[in-house]
Tab-separated table of C-alpha atoms and ligand atoms in Angstrom:
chain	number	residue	atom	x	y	z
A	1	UNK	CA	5.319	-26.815	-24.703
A	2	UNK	CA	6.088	-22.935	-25.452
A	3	UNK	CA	6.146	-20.798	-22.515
A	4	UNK	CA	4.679	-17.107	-21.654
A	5	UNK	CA	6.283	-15.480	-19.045
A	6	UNK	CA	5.322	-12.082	-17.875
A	7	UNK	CA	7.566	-9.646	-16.415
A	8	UNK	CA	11.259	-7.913	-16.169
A	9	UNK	CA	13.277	-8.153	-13.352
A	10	UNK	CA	15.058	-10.664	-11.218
A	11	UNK	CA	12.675	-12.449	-10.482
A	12	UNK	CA	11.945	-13.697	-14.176
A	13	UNK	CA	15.595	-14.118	-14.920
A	14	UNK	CA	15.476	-16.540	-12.038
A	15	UNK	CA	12.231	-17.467	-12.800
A	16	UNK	CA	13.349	-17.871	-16.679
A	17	UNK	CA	16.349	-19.587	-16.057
A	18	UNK	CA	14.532	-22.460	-14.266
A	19	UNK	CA	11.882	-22.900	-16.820
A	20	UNK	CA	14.283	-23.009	-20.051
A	21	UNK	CA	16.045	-25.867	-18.112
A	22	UNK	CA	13.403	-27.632	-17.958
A	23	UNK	CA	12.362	-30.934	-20.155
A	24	UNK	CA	8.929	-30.211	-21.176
A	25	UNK	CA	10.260	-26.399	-22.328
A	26	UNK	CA	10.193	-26.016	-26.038
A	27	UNK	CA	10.480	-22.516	-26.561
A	28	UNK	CA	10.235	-19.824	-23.803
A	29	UNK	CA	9.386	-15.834	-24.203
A	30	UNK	CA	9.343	-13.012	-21.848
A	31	UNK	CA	7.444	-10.217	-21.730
A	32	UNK	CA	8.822	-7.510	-21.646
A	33	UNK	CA	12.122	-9.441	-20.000
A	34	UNK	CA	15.065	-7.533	-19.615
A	35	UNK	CA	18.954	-8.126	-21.437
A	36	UNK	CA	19.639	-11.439	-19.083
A	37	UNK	CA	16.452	-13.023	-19.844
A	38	UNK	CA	17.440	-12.337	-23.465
A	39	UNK	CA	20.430	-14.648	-23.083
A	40	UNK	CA	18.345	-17.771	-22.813
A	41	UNK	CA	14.652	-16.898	-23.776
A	42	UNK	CA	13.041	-14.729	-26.684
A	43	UNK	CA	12.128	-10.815	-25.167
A	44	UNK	CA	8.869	-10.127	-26.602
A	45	UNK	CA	7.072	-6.623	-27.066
A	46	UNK	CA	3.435	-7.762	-26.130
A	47	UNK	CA	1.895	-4.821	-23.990
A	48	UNK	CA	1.171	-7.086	-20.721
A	49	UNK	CA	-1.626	-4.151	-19.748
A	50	UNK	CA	-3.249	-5.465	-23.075
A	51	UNK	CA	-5.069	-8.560	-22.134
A	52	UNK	CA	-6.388	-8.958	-25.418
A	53	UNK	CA	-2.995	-8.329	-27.089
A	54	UNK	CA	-1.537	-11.386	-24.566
A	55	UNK	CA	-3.988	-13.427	-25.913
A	56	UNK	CA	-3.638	-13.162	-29.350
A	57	UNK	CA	-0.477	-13.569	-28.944
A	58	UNK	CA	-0.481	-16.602	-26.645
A	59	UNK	CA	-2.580	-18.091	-29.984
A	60	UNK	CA	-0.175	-17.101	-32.417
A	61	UNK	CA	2.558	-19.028	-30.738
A	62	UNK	CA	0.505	-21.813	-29.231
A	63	UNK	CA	1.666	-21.043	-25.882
A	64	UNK	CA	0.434	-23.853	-23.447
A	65	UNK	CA	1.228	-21.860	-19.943
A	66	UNK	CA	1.621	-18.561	-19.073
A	67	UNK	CA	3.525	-17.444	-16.330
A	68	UNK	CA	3.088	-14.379	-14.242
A	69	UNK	CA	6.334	-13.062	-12.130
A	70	UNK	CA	4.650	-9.945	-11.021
A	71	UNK	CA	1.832	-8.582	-8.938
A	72	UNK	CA	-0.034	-6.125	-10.956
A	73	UNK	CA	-1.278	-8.338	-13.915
A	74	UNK	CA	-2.713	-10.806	-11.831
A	75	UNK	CA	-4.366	-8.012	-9.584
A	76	UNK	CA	-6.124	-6.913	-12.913
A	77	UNK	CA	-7.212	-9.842	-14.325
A	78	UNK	CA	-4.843	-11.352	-16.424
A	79	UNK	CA	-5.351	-15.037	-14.992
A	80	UNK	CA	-9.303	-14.590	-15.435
A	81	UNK	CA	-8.995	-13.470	-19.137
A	82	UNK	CA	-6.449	-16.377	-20.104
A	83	UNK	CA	-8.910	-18.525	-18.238
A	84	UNK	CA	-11.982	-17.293	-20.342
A	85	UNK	CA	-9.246	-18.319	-23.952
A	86	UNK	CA	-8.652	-21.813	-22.600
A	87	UNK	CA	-5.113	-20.367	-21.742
A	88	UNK	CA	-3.122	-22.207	-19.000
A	89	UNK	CA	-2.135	-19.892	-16.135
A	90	UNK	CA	0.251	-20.288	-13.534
A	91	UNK	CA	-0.815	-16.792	-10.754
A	92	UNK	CA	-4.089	-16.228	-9.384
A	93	UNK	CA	-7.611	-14.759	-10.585
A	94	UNK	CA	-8.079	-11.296	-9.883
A	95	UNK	CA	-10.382	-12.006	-6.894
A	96	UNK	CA	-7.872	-14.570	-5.324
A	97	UNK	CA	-5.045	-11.654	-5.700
A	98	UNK	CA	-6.771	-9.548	-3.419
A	99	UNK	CA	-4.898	-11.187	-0.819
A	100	UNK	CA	-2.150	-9.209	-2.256
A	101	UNK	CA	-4.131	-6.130	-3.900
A	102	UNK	CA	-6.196	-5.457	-0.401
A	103	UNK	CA	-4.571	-5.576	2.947
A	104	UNK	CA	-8.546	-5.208	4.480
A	105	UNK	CA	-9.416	-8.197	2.394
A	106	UNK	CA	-6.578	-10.004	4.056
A	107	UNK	CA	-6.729	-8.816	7.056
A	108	UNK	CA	-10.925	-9.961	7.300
A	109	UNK	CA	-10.093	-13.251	6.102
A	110	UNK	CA	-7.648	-13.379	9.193
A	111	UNK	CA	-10.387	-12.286	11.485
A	112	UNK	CA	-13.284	-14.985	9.934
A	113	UNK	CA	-10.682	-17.952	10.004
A	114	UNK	CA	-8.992	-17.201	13.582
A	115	UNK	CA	-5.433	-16.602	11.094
A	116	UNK	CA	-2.858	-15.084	13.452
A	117	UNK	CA	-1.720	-11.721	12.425
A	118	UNK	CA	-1.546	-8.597	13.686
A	119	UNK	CA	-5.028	-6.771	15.864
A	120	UNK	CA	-5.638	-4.423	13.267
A	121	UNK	CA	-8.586	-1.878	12.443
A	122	UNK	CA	-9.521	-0.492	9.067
A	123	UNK	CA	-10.752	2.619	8.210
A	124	UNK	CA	-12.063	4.841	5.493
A	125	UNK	CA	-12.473	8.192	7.684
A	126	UNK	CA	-9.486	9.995	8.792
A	127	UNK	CA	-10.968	11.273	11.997
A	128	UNK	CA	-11.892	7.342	12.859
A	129	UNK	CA	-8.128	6.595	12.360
A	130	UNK	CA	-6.198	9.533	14.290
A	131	UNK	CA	-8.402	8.138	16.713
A	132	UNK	CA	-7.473	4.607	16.810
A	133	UNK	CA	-4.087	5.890	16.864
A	134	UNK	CA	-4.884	7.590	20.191
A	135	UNK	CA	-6.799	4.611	22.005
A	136	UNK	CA	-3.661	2.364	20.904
A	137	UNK	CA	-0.772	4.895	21.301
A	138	UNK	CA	2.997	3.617	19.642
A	139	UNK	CA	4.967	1.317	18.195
A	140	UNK	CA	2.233	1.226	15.234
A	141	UNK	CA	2.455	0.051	11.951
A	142	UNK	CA	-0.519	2.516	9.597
A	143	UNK	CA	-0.249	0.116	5.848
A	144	UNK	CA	-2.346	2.360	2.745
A	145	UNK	CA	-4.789	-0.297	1.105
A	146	UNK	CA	-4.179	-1.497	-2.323
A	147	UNK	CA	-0.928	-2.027	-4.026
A	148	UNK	CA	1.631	0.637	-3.083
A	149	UNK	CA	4.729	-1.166	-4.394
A	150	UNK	CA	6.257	-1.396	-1.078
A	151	UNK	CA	5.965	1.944	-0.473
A	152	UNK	CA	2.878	2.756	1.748
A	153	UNK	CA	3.867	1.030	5.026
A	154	UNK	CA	4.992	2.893	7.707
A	155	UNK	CA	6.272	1.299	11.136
A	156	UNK	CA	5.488	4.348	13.664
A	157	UNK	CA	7.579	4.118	16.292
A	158	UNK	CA	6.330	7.559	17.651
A	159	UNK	CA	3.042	9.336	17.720
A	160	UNK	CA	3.351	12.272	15.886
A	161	UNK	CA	4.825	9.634	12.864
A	162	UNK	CA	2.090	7.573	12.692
A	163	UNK	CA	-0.297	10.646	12.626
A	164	UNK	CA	1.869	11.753	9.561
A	165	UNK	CA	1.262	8.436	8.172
A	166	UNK	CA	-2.291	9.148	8.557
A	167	UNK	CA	-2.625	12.197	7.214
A	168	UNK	CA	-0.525	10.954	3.550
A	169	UNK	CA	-3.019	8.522	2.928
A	170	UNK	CA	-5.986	10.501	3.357
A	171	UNK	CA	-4.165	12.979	1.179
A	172	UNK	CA	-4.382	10.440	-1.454
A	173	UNK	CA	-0.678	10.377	-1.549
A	174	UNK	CA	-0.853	6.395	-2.602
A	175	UNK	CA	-4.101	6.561	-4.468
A	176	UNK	CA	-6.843	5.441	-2.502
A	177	UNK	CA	-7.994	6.630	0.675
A	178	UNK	CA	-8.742	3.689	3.095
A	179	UNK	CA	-5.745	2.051	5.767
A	180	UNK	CA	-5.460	-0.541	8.182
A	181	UNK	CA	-3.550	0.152	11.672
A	182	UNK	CA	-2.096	-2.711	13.034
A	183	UNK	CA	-0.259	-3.832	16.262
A	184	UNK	CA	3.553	-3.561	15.941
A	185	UNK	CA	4.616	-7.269	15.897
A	186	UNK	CA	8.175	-7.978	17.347
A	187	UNK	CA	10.277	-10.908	16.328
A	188	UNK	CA	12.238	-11.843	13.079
A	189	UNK	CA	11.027	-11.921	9.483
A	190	UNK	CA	10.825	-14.483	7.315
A	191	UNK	CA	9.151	-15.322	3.765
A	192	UNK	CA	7.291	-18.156	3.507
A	193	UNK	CA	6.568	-19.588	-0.230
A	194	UNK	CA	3.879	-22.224	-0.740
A	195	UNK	CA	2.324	-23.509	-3.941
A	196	UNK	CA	-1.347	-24.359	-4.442
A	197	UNK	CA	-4.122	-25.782	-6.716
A	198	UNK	CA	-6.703	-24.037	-4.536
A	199	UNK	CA	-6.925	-27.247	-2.906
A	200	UNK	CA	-3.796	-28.855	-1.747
A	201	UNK	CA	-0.568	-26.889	-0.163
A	202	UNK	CA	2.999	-27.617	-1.413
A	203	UNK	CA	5.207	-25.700	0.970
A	204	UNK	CA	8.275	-24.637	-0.918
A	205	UNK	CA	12.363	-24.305	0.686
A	206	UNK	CA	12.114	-20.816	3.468
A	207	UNK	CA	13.988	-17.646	1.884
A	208	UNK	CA	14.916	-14.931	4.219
A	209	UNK	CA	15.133	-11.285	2.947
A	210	UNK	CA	16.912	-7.867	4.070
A	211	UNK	CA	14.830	-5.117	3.714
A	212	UNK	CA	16.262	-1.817	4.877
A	213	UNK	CA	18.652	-0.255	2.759
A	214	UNK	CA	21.388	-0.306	5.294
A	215	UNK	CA	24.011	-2.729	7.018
A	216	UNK	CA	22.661	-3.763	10.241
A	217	UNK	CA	19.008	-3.449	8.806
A	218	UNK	CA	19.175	0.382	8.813
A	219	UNK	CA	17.493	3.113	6.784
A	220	UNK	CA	14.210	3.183	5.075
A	221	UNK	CA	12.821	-0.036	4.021
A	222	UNK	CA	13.340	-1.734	0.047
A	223	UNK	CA	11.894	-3.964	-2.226
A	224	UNK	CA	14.536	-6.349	-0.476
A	225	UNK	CA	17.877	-5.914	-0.471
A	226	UNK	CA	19.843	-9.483	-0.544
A	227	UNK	CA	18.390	-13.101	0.511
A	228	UNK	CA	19.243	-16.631	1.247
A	229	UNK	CA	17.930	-20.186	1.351
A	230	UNK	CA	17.210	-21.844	3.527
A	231	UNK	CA	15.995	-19.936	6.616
A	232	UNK	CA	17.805	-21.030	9.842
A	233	UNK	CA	14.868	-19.532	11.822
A	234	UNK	CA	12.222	-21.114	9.562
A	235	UNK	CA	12.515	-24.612	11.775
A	236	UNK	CA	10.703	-27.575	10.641
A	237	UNK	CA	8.547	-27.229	13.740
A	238	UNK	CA	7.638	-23.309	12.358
A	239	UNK	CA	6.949	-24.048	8.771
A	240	UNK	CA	4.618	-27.096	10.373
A	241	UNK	CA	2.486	-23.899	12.224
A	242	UNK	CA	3.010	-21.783	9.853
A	243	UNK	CA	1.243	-24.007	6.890
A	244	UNK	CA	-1.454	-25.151	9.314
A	245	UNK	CA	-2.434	-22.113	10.981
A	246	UNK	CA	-2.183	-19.431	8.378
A	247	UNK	CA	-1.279	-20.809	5.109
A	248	UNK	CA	-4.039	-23.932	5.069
A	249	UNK	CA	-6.868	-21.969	6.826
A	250	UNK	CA	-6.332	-19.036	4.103
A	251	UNK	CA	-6.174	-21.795	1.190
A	252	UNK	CA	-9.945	-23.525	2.124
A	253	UNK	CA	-11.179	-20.278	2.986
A	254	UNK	CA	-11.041	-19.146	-0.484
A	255	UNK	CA	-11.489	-22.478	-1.945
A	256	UNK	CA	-15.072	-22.190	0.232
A	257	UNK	CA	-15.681	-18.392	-1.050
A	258	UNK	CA	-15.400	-20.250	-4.660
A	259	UNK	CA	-12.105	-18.809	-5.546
A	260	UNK	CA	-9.293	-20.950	-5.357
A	261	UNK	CA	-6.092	-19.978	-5.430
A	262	UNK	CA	-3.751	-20.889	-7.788
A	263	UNK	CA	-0.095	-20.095	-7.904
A	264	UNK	CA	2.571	-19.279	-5.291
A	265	UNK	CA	1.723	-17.620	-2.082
A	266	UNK	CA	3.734	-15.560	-0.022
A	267	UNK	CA	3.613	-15.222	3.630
A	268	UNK	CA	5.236	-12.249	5.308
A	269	UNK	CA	5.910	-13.829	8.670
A	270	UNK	CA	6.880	-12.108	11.918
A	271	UNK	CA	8.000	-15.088	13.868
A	272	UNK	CA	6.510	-13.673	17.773
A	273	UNK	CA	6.939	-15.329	20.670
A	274	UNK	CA	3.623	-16.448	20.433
A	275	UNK	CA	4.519	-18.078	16.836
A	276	UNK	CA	4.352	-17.353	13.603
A	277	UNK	CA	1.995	-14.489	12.873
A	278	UNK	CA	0.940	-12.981	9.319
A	279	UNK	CA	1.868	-9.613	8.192
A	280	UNK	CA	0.708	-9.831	4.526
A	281	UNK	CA	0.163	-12.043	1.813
A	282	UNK	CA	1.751	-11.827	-1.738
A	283	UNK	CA	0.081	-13.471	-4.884
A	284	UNK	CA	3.702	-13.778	-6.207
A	285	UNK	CA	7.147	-14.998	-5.696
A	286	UNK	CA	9.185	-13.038	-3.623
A	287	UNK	CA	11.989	-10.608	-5.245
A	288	UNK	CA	14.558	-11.728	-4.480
A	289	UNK	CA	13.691	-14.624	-2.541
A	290	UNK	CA	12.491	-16.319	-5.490
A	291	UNK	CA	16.326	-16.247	-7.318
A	292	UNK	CA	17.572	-18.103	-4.206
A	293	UNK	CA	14.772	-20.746	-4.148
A	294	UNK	CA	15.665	-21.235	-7.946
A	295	UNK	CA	19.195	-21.924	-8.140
A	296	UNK	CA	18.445	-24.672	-5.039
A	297	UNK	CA	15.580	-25.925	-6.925
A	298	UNK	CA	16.130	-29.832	-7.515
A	299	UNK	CA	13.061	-30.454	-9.285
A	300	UNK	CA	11.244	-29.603	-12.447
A	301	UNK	CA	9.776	-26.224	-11.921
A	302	UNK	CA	7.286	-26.464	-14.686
A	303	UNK	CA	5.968	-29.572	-13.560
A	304	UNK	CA	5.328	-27.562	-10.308
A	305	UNK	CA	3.416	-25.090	-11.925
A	306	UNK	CA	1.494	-26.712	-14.628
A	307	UNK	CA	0.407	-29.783	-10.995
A	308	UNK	CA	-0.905	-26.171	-9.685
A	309	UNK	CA	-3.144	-25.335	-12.926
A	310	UNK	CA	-3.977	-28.953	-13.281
A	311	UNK	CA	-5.134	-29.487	-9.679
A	312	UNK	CA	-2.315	-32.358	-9.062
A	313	UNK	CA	-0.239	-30.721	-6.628
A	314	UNK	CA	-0.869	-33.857	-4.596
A	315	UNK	CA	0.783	-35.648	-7.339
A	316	UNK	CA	4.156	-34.482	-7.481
A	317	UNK	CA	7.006	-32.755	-4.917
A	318	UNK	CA	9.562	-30.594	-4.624
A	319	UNK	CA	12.986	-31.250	-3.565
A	320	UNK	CA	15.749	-28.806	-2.791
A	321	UNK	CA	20.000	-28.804	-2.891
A	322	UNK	CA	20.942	-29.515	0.331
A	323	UNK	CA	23.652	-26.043	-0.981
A	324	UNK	CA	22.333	-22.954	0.800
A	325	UNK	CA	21.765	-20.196	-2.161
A	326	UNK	CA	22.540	-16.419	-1.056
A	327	UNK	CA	21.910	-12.957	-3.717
A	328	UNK	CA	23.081	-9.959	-2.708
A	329	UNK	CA	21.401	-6.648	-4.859
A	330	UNK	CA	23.111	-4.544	-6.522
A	331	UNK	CA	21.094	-1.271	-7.166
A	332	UNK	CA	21.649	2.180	-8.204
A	333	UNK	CA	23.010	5.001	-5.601
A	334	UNK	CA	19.921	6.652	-3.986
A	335	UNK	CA	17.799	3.856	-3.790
A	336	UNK	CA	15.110	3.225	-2.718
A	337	UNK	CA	15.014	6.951	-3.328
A	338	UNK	CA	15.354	8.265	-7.058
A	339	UNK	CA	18.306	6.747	-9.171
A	340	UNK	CA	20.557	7.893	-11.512
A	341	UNK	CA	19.876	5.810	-15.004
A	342	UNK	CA	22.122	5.123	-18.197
A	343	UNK	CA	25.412	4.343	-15.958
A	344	UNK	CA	27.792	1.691	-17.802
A	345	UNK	CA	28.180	-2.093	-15.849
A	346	UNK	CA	31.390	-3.705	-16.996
A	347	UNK	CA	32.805	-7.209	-15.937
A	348	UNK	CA	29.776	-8.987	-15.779
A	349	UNK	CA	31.159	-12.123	-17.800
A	350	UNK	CA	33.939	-12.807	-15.472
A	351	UNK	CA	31.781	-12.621	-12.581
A	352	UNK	CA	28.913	-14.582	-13.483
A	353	UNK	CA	31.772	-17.179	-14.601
A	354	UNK	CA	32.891	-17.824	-11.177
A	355	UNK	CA	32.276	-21.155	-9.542
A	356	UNK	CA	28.425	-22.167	-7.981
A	357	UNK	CA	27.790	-17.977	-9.282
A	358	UNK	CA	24.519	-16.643	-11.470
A	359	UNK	CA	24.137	-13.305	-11.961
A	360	UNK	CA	19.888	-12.636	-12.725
A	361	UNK	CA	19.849	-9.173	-14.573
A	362	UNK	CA	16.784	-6.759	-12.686
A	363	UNK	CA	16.903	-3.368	-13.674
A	364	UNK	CA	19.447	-3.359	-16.937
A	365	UNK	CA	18.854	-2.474	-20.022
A	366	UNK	CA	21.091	-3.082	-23.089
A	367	UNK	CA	22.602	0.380	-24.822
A	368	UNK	CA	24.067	-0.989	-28.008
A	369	UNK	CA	26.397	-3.743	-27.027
A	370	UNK	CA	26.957	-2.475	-23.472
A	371	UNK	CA	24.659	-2.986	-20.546
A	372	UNK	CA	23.435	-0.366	-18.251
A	373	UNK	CA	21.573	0.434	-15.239
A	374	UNK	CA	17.778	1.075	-15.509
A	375	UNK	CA	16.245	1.020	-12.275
A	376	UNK	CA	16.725	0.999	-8.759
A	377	UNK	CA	17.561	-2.328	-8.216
A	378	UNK	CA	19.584	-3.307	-10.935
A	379	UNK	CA	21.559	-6.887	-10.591
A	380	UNK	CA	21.184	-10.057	-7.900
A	381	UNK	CA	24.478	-11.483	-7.874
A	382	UNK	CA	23.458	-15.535	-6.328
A	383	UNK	CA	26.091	-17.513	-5.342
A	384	UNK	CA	25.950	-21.110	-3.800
A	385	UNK	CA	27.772	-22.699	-1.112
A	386	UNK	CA	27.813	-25.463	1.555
A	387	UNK	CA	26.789	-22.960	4.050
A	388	UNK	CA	25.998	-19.643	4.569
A	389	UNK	CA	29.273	-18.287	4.886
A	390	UNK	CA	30.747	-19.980	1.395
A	391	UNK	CA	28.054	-18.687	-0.365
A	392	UNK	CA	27.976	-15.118	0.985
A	393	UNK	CA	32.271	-14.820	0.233
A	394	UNK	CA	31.337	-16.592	-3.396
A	395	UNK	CA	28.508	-13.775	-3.924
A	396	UNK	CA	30.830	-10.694	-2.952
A	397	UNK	CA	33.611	-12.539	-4.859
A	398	UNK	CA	31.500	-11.903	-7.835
A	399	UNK	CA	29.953	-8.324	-6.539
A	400	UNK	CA	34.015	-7.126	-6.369
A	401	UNK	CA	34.586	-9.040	-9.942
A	402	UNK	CA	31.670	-6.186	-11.244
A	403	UNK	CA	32.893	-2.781	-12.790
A	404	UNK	CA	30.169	-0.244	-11.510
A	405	UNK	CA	31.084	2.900	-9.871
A	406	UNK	CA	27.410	3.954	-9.524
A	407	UNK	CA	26.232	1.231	-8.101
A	408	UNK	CA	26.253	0.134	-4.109
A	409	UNK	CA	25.037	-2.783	-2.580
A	410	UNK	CA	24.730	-4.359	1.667
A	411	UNK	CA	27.673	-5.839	2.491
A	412	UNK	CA	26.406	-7.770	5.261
A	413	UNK	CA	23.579	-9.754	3.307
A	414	UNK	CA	23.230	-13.381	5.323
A	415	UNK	CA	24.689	-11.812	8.832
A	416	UNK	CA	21.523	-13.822	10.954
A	417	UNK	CA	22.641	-16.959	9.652
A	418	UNK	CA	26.122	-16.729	9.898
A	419	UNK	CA	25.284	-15.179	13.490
A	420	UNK	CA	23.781	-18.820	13.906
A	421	UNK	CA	25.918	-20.643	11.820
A	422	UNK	CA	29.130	-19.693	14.541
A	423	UNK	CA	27.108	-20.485	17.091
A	424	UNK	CA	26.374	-16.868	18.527
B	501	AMP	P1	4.338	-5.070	4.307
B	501	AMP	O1	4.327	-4.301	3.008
B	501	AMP	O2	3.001	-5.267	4.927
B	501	AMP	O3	5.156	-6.310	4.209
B	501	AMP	O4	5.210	-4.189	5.307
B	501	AMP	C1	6.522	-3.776	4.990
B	501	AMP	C2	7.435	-3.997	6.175
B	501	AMP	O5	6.972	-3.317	7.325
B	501	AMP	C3	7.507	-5.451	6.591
B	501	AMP	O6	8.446	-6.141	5.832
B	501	AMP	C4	7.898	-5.338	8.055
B	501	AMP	O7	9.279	-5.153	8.184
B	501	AMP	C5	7.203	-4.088	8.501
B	501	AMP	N1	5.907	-4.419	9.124
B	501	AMP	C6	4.717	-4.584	8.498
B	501	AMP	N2	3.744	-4.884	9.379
B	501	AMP	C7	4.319	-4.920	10.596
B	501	AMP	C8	3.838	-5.162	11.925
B	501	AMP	N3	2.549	-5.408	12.173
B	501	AMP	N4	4.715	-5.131	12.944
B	501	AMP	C9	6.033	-4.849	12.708
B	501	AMP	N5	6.544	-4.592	11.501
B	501	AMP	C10	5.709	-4.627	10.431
B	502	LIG	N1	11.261	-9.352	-1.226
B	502	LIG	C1	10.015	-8.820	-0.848
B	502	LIG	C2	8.990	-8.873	-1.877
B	502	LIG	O1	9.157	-9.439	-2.926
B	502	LIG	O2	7.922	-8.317	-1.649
């Protein structure tokens, strides 16, 4: 079968890299992909915005699934239009994305189902919010509705910050007007990755992320900043509660609104000492969560995916390398601020030739035969290992290996587990 898949980061390398292994892969293209995703799959220039465009094109090369990496197509429709062409796709409807697109959405769906997640209150008047923010007083967490990249959450830990927060929004600083408060939530985070057919729930290996900027989880929060796989403080017994409380309930409840889900789903999870509790949804793989969960994928990913378009999920299962996977990011100085672009990244054979290493291109772009750095976060160097620690000195073997003075990355990514791992 020929293969569609949409988007350009690390992610779709990863995501890319496990599909053109697999057996019932013929040919695969990206769109737009990015230089590493050139290495093993055909870049295409098909303007993903253009649904009709994806289409046609999806018919000229008798695609039989189409992928989605990112957020933003699914959030506009792109699932519902292939749907309406007979086109195979593996990401939810627009209407099932607002789990992603709208924290309210999410957040009422909580409230219906008895979900655990954070006491929250929404608003669409400012003078209604400043005075939640009153009544509850800080730590407060004030989240802009719709998709802000990241970008419009802001854990208040005073006041006179979360009045701030306030005030952007209803300045239109993120593009809509409309927030949700919520209760600070204290415990650990973890991602939690499950696939679906809209009916039946195939919980995939935990990931665990870093997202401040900073060693020691410092500085202003990231897309993510490293990851591994598996999750020490994802126990069996927490995934169990975690699938039955939140992701289940969520699953039915859309199935019963008469729009399943299809895809991956992504649980944010703040792991309280009341249990797992939900701090948003994603209608996508996690970045870069998703390049660990690939290289310890055992099975055929596009079997997962086309079981979730097919409504088989029962069917079939995923196994995992018993290896634990680790990526550390390396992005562009001032991140997650604005970045410098066009510097030169040299050494990249050598490293991604080391043993158990992949390096997944994210924000590169190729400047005649040399690569350089296009975005913030620009490579995910993923090393395996039989534990935490042997993966994490394999990864930063291959981050030293890299020639690229403009570029800085955590040098701490994996420190929980390891914490665990000697026994501290
Ligand atoms: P979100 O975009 O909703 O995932 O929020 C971004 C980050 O803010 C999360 O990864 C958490 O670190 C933090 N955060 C979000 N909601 C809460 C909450 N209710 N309590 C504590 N931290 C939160
Ligand atoms: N790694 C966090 C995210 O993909 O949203």
């Amino acid at each position: 079968m020929n293969i569609l898949l949409i988007g350009s980061g690390g992610r779709e390398h990863a995501l890319a890299w496990a599909i053109a292994a697999s057996p019932l892969c013929e040919r695969l293209f990206v769109a737009p992909g990015n230089p590493g995703t050139h290495q093993i799959a055909r870049n295409v220039d098909v303007k993903v915005t253009d649904h009709a465009a994806v289409i046609a094109f999806c018919q000229d090369e008798s695609i039989g699934l189409v992928v989605v990496g990112p957020e933003a197509p699914l959030v506009a429709g792109l699932a519902d239009d292939l749907a309406k062409a007979g086109i195979k796709c593996f990401g939810p409807r627009k209407y099932a994305a607002q789990l992603e697109g709208s924290k309210g959405f999410t957040k009422d769906i909580c409230a219906r189902h008895g979900i655990p997640t954070a006491a929250y209150g929404r608003f669409t008047d400012k003078a209604a919010a400043l005075a939640y923010l009153d009544q509850h007083g800080a730590p407060i967490v004030i989240k802009a509705d719709g998709l802000a990249a990241g970008k419009g959450v802001t854990v208040a830990m005073d006041i006179a910050a979360a009045r701030a927060a306030v005030e952007d929004i209803f300045s239109g600083k993120f593009g809509g007007a409309e927030c949700v408060i919520e209760e600070f939530l204290e415990g650990e985070e973890a991602s939690f990755f499950v696939l679906t057919d809209g009916r039946n729930a195939l919980p995939l290996a935990t990931a665990q992320d870093h997202k401040r900027v900073g060693d020691g989880d410092t500085g202003p929060n990231t897309g993510g900043m490293g990851a591994y796989s598996p999750a020490p403080c994802m126990t069996p017994a927490l995934c169990d509660e975690a699938l039955e409380k939140i992701v289940k309930p969520t699953i039915r409840a859309l199935q019963d609104m008469g729009h399943p889900y299809v895809g991956v789903l992504y649980a944010g999870l703040i792991l309280t000492k009341d249990g797992p509790k939900l701090i948003e949804y994603n209608c996508r793989f996690g970045d870069p969560e998703c390049q660990v969960l690939m290289m310890r994928l055992k099975d055929d990913l596009v079997t997962l995916m086309l079981a979730c378009c097919d409504g088989t999920l029962d069917k079939v299962s995923a196994r995992w390398f018993d290896d634990v996977a680790l990526t550390v990011v390396m992005c562009a100085s001032g991140y997650p601020g604005d970045v410098e672009k066009g510097s030169e990244i040299r050494g990249l054979e050598g490293a991604s030739a080391m043993e158990g290493v992949e390096i997944f291109h994210a924000g590169t772009a190729a400047r005649n035969s040399v690569i350089v750095a296009s975005g913030g976060r620009v490579l995910n160097v993923t090393a395996r290992g039989r534990n935490v620690r042997e993966a994490q000195a394999r990864a930063y073997a291959a981050v030293d290996r890299i020639d690229w003075p403009e570029g800085f990355c955590r040098r701490d990514i994996g420190w929980r587990a390891i914490a665990r791992e000697s026994g501290q």
